[in-house]
Coordinates of C-alpha atoms in Angstrom, one line a residue:
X1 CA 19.2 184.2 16.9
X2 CA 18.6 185.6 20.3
X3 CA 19.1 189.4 20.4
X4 CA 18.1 190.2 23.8
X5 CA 21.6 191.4 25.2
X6 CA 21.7 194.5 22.7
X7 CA 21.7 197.5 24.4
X8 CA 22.5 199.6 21.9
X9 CA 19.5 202.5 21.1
X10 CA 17.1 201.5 18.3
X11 CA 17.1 205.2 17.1
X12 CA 21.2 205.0 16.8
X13 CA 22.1 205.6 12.7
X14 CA 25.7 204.7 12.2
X15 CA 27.4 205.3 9.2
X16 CA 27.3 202.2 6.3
X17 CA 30.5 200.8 4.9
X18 CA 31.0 201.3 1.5
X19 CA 32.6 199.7 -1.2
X20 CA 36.3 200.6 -0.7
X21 CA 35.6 199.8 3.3
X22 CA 35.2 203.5 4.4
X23 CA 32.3 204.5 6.0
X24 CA 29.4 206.2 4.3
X25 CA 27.9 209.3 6.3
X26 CA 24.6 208.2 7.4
X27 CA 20.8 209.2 5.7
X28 CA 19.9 212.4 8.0
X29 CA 17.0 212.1 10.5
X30 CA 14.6 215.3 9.9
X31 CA 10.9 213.9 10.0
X32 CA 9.2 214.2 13.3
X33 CA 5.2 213.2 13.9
X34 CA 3.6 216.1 12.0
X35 CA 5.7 215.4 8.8
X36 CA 5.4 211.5 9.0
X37 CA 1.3 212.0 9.0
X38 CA 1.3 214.5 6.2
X39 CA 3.8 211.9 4.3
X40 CA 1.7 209.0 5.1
X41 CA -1.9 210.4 4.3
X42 CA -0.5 212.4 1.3
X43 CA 1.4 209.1 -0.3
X44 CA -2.4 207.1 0.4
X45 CA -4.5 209.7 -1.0
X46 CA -2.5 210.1 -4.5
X47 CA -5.0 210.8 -7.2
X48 CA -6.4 207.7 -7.3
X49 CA -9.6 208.5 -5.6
X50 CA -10.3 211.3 -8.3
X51 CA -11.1 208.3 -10.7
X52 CA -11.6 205.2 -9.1
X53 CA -15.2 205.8 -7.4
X54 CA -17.0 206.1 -10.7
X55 CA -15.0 202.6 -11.5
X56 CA -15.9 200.9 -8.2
X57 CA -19.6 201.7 -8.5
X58 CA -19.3 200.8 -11.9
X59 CA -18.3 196.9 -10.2
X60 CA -21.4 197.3 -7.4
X61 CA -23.4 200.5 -8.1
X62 CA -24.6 202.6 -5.1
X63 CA -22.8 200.4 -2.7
X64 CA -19.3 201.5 -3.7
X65 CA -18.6 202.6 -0.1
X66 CA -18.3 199.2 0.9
X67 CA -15.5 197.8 -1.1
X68 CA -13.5 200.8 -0.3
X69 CA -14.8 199.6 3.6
X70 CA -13.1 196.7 2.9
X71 CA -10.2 197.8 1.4
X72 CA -9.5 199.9 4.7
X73 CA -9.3 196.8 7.1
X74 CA -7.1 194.9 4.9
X75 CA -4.7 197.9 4.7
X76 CA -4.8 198.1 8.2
X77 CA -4.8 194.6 9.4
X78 CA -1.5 194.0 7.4
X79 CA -0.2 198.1 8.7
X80 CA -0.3 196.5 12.2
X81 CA 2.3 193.9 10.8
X82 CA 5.1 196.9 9.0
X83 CA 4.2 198.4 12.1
X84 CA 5.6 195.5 14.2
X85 CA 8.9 195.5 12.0
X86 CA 9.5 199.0 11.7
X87 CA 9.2 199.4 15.1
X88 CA 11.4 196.3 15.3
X89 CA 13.7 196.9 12.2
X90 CA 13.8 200.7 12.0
X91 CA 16.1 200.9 8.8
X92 CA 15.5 202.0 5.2
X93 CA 14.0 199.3 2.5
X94 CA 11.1 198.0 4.2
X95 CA 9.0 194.8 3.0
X96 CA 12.8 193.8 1.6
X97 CA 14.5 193.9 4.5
X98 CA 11.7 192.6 6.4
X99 CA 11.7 189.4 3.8
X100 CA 15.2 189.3 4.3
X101 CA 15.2 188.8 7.7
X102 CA 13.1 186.3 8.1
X103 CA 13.9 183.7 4.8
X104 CA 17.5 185.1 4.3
X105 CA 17.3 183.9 0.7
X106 CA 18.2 186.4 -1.9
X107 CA 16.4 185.6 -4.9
X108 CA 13.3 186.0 -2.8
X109 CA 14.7 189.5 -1.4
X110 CA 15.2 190.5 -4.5
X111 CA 11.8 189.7 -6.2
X112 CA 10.1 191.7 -3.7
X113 CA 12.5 194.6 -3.9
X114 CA 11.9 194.6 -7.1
X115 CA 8.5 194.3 -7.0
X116 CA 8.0 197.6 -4.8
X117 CA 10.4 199.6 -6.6
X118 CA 8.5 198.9 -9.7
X119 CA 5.1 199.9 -8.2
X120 CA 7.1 203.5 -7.0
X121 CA 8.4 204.1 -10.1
X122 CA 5.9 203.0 -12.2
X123 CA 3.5 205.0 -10.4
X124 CA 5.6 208.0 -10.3
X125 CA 6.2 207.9 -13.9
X126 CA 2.7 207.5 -14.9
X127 CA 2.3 210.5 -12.5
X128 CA 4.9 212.4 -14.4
X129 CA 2.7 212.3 -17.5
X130 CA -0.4 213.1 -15.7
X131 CA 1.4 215.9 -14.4
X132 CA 2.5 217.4 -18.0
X133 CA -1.3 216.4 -19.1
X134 CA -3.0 218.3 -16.0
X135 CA -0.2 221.2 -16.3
X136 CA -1.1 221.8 -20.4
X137 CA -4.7 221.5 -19.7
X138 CA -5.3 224.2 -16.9
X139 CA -2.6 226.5 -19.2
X140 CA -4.8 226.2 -22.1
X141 CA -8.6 225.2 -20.6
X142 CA -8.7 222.2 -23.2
X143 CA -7.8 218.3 -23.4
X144 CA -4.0 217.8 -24.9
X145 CA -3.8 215.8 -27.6
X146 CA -1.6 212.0 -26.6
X147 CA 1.2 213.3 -29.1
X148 CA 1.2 216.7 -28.4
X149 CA 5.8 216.9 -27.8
X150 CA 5.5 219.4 -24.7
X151 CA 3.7 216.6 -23.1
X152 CA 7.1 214.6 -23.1
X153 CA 9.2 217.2 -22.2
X154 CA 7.2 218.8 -19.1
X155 CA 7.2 215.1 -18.1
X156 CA 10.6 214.9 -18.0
X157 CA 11.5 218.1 -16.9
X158 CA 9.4 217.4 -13.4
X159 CA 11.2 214.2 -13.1
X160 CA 14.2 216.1 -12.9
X161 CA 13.3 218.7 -10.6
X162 CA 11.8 215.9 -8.4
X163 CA 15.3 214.2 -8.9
X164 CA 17.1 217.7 -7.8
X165 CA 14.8 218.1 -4.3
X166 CA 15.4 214.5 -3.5
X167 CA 19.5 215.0 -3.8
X168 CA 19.1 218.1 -2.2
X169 CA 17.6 215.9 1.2
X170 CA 14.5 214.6 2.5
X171 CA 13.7 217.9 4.1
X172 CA 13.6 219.6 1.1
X173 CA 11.3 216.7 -0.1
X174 CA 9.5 216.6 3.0
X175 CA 8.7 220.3 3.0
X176 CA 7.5 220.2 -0.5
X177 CA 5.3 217.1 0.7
X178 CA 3.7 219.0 3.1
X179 CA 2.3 222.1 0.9
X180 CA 1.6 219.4 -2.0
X181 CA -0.1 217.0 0.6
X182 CA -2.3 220.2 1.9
X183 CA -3.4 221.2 -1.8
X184 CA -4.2 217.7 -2.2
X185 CA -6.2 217.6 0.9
X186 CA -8.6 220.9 -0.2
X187 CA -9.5 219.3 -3.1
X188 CA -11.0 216.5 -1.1
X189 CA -12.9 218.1 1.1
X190 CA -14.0 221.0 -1.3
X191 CA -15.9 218.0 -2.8
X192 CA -17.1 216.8 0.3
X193 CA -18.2 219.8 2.0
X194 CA -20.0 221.0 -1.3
X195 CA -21.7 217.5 -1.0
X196 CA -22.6 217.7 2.2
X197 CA -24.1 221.2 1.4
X198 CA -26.2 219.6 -1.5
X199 CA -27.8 216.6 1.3
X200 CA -29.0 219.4 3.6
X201 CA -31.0 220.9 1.0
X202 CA -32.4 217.4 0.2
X203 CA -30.8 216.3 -3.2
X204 CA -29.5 213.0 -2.0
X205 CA -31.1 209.7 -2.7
X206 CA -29.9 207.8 0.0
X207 CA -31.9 204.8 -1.5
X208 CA -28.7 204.5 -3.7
X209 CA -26.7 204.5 -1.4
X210 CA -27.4 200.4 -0.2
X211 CA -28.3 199.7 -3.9
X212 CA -26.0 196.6 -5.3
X213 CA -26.1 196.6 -9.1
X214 CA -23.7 194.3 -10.8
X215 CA -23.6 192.9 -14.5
X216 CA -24.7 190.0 -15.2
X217 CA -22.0 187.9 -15.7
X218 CA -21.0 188.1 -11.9
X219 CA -22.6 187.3 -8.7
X220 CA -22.3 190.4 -5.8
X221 CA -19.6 188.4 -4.0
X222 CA -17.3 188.6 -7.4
X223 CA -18.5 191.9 -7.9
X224 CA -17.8 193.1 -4.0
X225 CA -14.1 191.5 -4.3
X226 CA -13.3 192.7 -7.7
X227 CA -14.4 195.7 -6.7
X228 CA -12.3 195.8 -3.4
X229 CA -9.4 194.8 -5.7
X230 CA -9.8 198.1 -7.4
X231 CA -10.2 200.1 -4.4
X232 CA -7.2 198.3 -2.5
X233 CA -5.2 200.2 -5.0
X234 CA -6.3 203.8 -3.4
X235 CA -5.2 202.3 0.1
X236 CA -1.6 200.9 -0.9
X237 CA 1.0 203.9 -0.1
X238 CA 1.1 203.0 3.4
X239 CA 4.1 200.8 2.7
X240 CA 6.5 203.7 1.6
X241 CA 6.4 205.0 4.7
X242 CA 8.5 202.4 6.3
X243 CA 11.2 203.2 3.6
X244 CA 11.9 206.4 5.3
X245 CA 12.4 204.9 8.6
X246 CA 16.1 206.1 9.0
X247 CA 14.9 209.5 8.0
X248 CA 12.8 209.4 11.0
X249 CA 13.4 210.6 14.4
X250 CA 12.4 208.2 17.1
X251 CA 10.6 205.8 14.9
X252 CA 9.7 203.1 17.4
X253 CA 7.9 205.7 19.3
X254 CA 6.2 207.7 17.1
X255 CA 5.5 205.4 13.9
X256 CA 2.4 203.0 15.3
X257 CA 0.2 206.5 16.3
X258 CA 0.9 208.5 13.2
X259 CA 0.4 205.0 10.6
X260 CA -2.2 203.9 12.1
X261 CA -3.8 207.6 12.4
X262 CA -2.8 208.3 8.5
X263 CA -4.5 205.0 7.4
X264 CA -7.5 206.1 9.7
X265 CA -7.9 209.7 7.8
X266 CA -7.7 208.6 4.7
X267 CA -10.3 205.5 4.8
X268 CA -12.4 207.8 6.5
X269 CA -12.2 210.7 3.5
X270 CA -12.8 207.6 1.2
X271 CA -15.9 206.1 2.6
X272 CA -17.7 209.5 2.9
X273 CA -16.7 210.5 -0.6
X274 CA -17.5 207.5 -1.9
X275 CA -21.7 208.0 0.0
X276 CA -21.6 211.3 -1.1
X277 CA -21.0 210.8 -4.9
X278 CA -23.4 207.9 -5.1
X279 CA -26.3 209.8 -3.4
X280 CA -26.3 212.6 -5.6
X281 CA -25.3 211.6 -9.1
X282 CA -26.7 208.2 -10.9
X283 CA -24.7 205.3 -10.3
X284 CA -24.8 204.6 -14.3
X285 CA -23.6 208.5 -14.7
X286 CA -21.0 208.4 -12.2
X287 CA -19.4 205.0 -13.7
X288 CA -19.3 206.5 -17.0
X289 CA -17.6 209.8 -16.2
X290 CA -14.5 209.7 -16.2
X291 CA -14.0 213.1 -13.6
X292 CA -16.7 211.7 -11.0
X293 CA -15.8 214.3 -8.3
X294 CA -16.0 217.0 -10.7
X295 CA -19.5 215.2 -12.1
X296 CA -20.2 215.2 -8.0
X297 CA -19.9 219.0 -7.1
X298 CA -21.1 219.8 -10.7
X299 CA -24.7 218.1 -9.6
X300 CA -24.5 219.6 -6.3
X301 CA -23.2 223.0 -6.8
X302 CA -24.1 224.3 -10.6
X303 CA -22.0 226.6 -12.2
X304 CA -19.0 226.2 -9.3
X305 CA -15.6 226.0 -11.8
X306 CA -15.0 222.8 -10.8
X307 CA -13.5 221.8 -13.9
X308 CA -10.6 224.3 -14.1
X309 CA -10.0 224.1 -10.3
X310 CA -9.6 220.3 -10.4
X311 CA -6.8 220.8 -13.3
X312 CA -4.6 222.6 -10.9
X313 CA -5.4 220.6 -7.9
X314 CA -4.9 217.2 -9.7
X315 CA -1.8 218.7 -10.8
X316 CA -0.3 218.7 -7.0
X317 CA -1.8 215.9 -6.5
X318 CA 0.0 213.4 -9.2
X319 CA 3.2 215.8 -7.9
X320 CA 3.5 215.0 -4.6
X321 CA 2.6 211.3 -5.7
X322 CA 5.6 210.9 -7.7
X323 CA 7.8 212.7 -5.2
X324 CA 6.5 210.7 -2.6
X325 CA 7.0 207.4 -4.8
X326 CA 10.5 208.7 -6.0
X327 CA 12.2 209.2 -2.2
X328 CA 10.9 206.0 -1.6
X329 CA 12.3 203.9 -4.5
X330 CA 15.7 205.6 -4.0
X331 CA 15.7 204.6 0.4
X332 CA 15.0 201.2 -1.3
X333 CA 17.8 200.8 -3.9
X334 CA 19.9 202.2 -0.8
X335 CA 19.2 200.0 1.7
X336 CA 18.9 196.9 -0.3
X337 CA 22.4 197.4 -1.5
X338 CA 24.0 197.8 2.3
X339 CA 22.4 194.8 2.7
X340 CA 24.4 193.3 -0.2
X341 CA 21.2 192.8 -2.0
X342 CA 22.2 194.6 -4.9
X343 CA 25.4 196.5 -5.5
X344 CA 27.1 198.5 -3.0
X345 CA 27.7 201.2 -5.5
X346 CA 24.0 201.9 -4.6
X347 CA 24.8 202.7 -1.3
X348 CA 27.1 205.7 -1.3
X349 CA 26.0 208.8 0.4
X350 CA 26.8 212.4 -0.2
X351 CA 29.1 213.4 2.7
X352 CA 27.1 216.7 2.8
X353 CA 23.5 216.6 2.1
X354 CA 23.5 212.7 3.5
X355 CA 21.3 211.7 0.6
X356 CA 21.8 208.3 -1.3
X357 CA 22.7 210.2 -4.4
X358 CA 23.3 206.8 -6.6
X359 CA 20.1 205.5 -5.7
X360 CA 18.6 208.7 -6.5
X361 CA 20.0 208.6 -9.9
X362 CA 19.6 205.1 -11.0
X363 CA 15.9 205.2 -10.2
X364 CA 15.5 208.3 -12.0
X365 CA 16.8 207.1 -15.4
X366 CA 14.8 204.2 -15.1
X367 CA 11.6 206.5 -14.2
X368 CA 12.9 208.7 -17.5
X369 CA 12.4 205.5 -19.6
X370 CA 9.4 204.3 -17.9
X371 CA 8.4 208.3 -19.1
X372 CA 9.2 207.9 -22.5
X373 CA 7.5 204.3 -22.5
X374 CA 4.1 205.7 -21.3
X375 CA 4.4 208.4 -23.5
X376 CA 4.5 206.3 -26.2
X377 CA 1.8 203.6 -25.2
X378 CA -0.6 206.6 -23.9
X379 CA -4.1 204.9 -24.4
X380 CA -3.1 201.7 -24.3
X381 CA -4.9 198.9 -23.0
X382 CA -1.3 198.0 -21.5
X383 CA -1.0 201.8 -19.8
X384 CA -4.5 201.5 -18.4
X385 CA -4.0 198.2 -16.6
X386 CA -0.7 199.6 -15.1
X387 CA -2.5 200.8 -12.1
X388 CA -3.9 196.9 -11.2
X389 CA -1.2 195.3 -11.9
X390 CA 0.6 197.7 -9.1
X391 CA -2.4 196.9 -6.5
X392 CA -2.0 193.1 -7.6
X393 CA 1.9 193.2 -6.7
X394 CA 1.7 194.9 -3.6
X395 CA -0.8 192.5 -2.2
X396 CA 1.6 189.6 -3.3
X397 CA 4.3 191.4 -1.1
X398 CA 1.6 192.4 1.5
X399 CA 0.8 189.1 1.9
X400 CA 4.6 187.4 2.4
X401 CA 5.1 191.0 4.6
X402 CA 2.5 189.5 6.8
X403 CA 4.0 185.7 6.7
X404 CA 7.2 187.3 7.5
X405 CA 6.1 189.2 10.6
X406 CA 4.8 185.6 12.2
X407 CA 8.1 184.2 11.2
X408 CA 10.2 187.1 12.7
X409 CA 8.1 186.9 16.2
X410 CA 11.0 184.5 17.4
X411 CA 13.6 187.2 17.0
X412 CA 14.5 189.7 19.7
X413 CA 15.3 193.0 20.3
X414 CA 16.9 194.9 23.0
X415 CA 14.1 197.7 22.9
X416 CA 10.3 198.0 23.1
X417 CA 8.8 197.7 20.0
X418 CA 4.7 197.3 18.8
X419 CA 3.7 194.4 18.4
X420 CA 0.3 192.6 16.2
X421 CA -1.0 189.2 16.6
X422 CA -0.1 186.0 14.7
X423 CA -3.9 185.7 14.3
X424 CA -4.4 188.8 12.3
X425 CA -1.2 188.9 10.6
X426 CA -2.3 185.0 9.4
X427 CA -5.3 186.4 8.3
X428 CA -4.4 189.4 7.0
X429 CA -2.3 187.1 4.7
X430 CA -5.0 184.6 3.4
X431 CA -6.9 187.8 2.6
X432 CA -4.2 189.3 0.3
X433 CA -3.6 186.3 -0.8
X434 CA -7.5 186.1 -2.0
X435 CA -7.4 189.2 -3.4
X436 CA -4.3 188.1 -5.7
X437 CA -6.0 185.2 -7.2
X438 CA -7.8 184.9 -10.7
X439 CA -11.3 184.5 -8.4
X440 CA -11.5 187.7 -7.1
X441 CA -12.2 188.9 -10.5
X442 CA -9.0 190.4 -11.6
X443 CA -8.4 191.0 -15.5
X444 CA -6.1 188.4 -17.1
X445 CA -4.5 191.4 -18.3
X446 CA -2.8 192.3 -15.4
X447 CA -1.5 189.1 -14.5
X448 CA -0.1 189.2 -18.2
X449 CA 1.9 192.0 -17.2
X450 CA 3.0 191.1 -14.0
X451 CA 4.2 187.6 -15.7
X452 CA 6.3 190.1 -17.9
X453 CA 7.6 192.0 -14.9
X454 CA 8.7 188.9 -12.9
X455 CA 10.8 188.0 -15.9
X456 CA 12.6 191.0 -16.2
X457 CA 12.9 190.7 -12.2
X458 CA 14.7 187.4 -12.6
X459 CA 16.8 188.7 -15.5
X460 CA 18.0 191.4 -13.1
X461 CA 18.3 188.9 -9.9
X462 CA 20.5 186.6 -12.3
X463 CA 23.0 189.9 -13.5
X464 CA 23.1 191.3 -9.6
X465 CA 24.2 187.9 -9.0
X466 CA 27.1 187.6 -11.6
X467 CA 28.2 191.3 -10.1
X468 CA 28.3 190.5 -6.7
X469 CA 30.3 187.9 -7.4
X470 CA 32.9 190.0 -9.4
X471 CA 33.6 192.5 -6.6
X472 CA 33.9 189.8 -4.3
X473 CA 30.5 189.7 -2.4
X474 CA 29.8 185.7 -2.7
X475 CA 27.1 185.3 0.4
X476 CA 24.4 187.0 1.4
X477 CA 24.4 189.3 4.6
X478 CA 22.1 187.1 7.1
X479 CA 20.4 189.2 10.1
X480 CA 22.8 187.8 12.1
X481 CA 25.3 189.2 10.0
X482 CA 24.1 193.0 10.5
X483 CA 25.5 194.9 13.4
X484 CA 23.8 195.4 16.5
X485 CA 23.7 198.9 16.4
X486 CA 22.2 199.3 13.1
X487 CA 19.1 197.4 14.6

């Protein structure tokens, strides 16, 4: 299809029909630059690099900056391609629509929709409980016991507020982001300026620092890949961003700089944390603890309250995590269902507050039962492989994002947009693609649960289906299909 005669303005957001044909108000545009970078570096950070530098260097010992090294160009190599289609495509569902436009075939659109709304709500959920856990342990000073009820119910009492802010709007949510996103941020660089205290007064053994030590059953190239499997996970978050494109003002101008300058930050705070923690605590310490940034400052600042402060700090963290996941999941349902995707019920708008306030709600029952779930399977061998299986998913979709963006070069637009190379979108894809695969290492574990999850993906394609068909939607909306000024 050859779009080059549209003239209408890429930033234009026109209201969406809805189900009885009138229009729907459209999602309000309130994030400018500062907001998108404090949304895009808070969603990346998350609280996954609290824990998962004592399990890297567990995978490669003292070298356990270079898998997160790795992990950064990936992410960024395949950012340069949702960079291209945001910039292109600046509406609300993301990889989805970006699928969508370029194969048109809804089973496939829906598998990946449903793919990165389980990784938001999943991870918010599992946020929701760390939340309750990190909330009752800085209340009381002392580990909560996994069946302790207020666990359960401060859970679910958070997902509700964060249910309330996001029906309230995306300002709200934004706003909340911010001050989250800035508590988050301290606790970083608390760590890494107390480290970088400890190395000037000599206590680093930078020998570590270059040391590979892997088990014996692996070779350092399994160990370097399984290990950047692992860290991949603390670099996903990116994505969501793209979800909130109608919520942002001017996004063809301003996305590309703040993305690619989120990503930046936050590989950057990754890396040197990562050289700090392996300098100054053991590499067989630092792989067994299961706090390593606490086990960090506590080597290079004794008697600092480390422990209590991280409680609280943590706390924020897993919060702005699962309101960041949560807005993202609900722009998802919403703009998969104007594209017919899934129901249009989905779709409607409060005439108000613009907010998509059925999205909203269906994803939060189904983060309420994801809540109860994981309260229930706490310590789990299931619970404890969630967090691969939602790195091993998102580099599936990563890797079709990137196919799609070389299929989608052929379409045009009647405005400027960024553009990546085929070269590095190709590759970017082979490279996911790796990572996915039973060879990089991976657990069979996490494939076992992903098999589950594609299951209950199809069972949900095949009843969208049958719906659609009852209210009379019988064919797919092609890109050809979606107005001009929506694009």
């Amino acid at each position: 299809m050859n779009t080059s005669d549209r003239t209408a303005s890429p930033h234009a957001n026109p209201p969406a029909p809805s189900d009885d044909g009138k229009a729907s108000p459209a999602l309000k545009q309130v994030m400018g630059p500062g907001l998108l970078l404090l949304f895009v570096v808070g969603d990346i950070l998350g609280t996954g690099v609290y824990a998962l530098t004592g399990q890297v260097a567990g995978e490669v010992g003292g070298a356990a900056w270079l898998p997160f090294l790795i992990a950064f160009v990936i992410a960024m190599m395949t950012a340069l391609s949702y960079l291209e289609l945001v910039t292109k495509y600046p509406q609300a569902a993301g990889a989805a629509l970006y699928v969508h436009k370029a194969f048109g075939v809804h089973f496939i659109t829906f598998m990946v929709m449903f793919t990165v709304m389980c990784s938001g709500i999943t991870s918010a959920s599992t946020a929701s409980r760390a939340f309750a856990v990190n909330m009752v342990r800085g209340l009381t000073g002392s580990e909560p016991a996994d069946n302790n009820p207020w666990l359960l119910v401060v859970a679910l009492g958070f997902i509700f507020l964060v249910m309330l802010i996001n029906l309230r709007g995306v300002a709200e949510g934004v706003k909340a982001n911010v001050v989250l996103t800035l508590i988050e941020v301290s606790g970083l660089l608390l760590v890494i300026f107390i480290g970088l205290w400890a190395i000037t007064q000599g206590r680093a053994d930078w020998s570590q620092v270059v040391a590979f030590q892997t088990s014996s059953e692996r070779n350092t190239f399994v160990a370097v890949t399984a290990s950047t499997s692992l860290a991949f996970f603390a670099m996903v978050g990116f994505e969501d961003a793209v979800n909130m494109a109608e919520e942002t003002k001017e996004p063809t101008r301003i996305f590309p700089r703040i993305l690619l300058s989120g990503l930046t930050v936050t590989g950057v705070i990754y890396v040197v944390i990562a050289i700090i923690s392996v300098a100054l605590v053991p590499v067989g310490n630092l792989a067994a603890s299961e706090a390593p940034l606490v086990l960090v400052v506590e080597n290079a600042a004794p008697g600092f309250p480390i422990n209590q402060l991280l409680a609280w700090i943590s706390m924020f963290a897993v919060a702005n995590s699962a309101l960041i996941n949560m807005l993202m999941a609900s722009r998802l349902i919403y703009g998969m269902a104007q594209q017919d995707v899934l129901p249009g019920v989905l779709a409607r708008v409060l005439p108000v507050r613009r907010t998509p306030w059925t999205a909203v709600l269906f994803t939060t029952a189904i983060a309420a039962g994801l809540i109860l779930y994981v309260s229930l399977a706490r310590g789990s061998a299931v619970v404890g492989l969630l967090g691969g299986t939602t790195s091993l998913l998102l580099l599936a979709v990563f890797a079709v994002v990137n196919l799609a963006v070389v299929v989608l070069k052929r379409d045009r637009v009647g405005h400027k947009h960024f553009r990546t190379s085929r070269i590095v979108a190709i590759v970017a894809c082979l490279l996911c693609l790796f990572l996915v695969l039973p060879v990089s290492g991976r657990p069979i574990g996490q494939y076992q649960i992903a098999g589950v999850l594609i299951v209950i993906g199809v069972a949900l394609w095949a009843v969208t289906v049958v719906i659609n068909k009852r209210v009379g939607r019988t064919e797919l909306k092609h890109p050809e299909d979606i107005p001009p000024e929506v694009i």
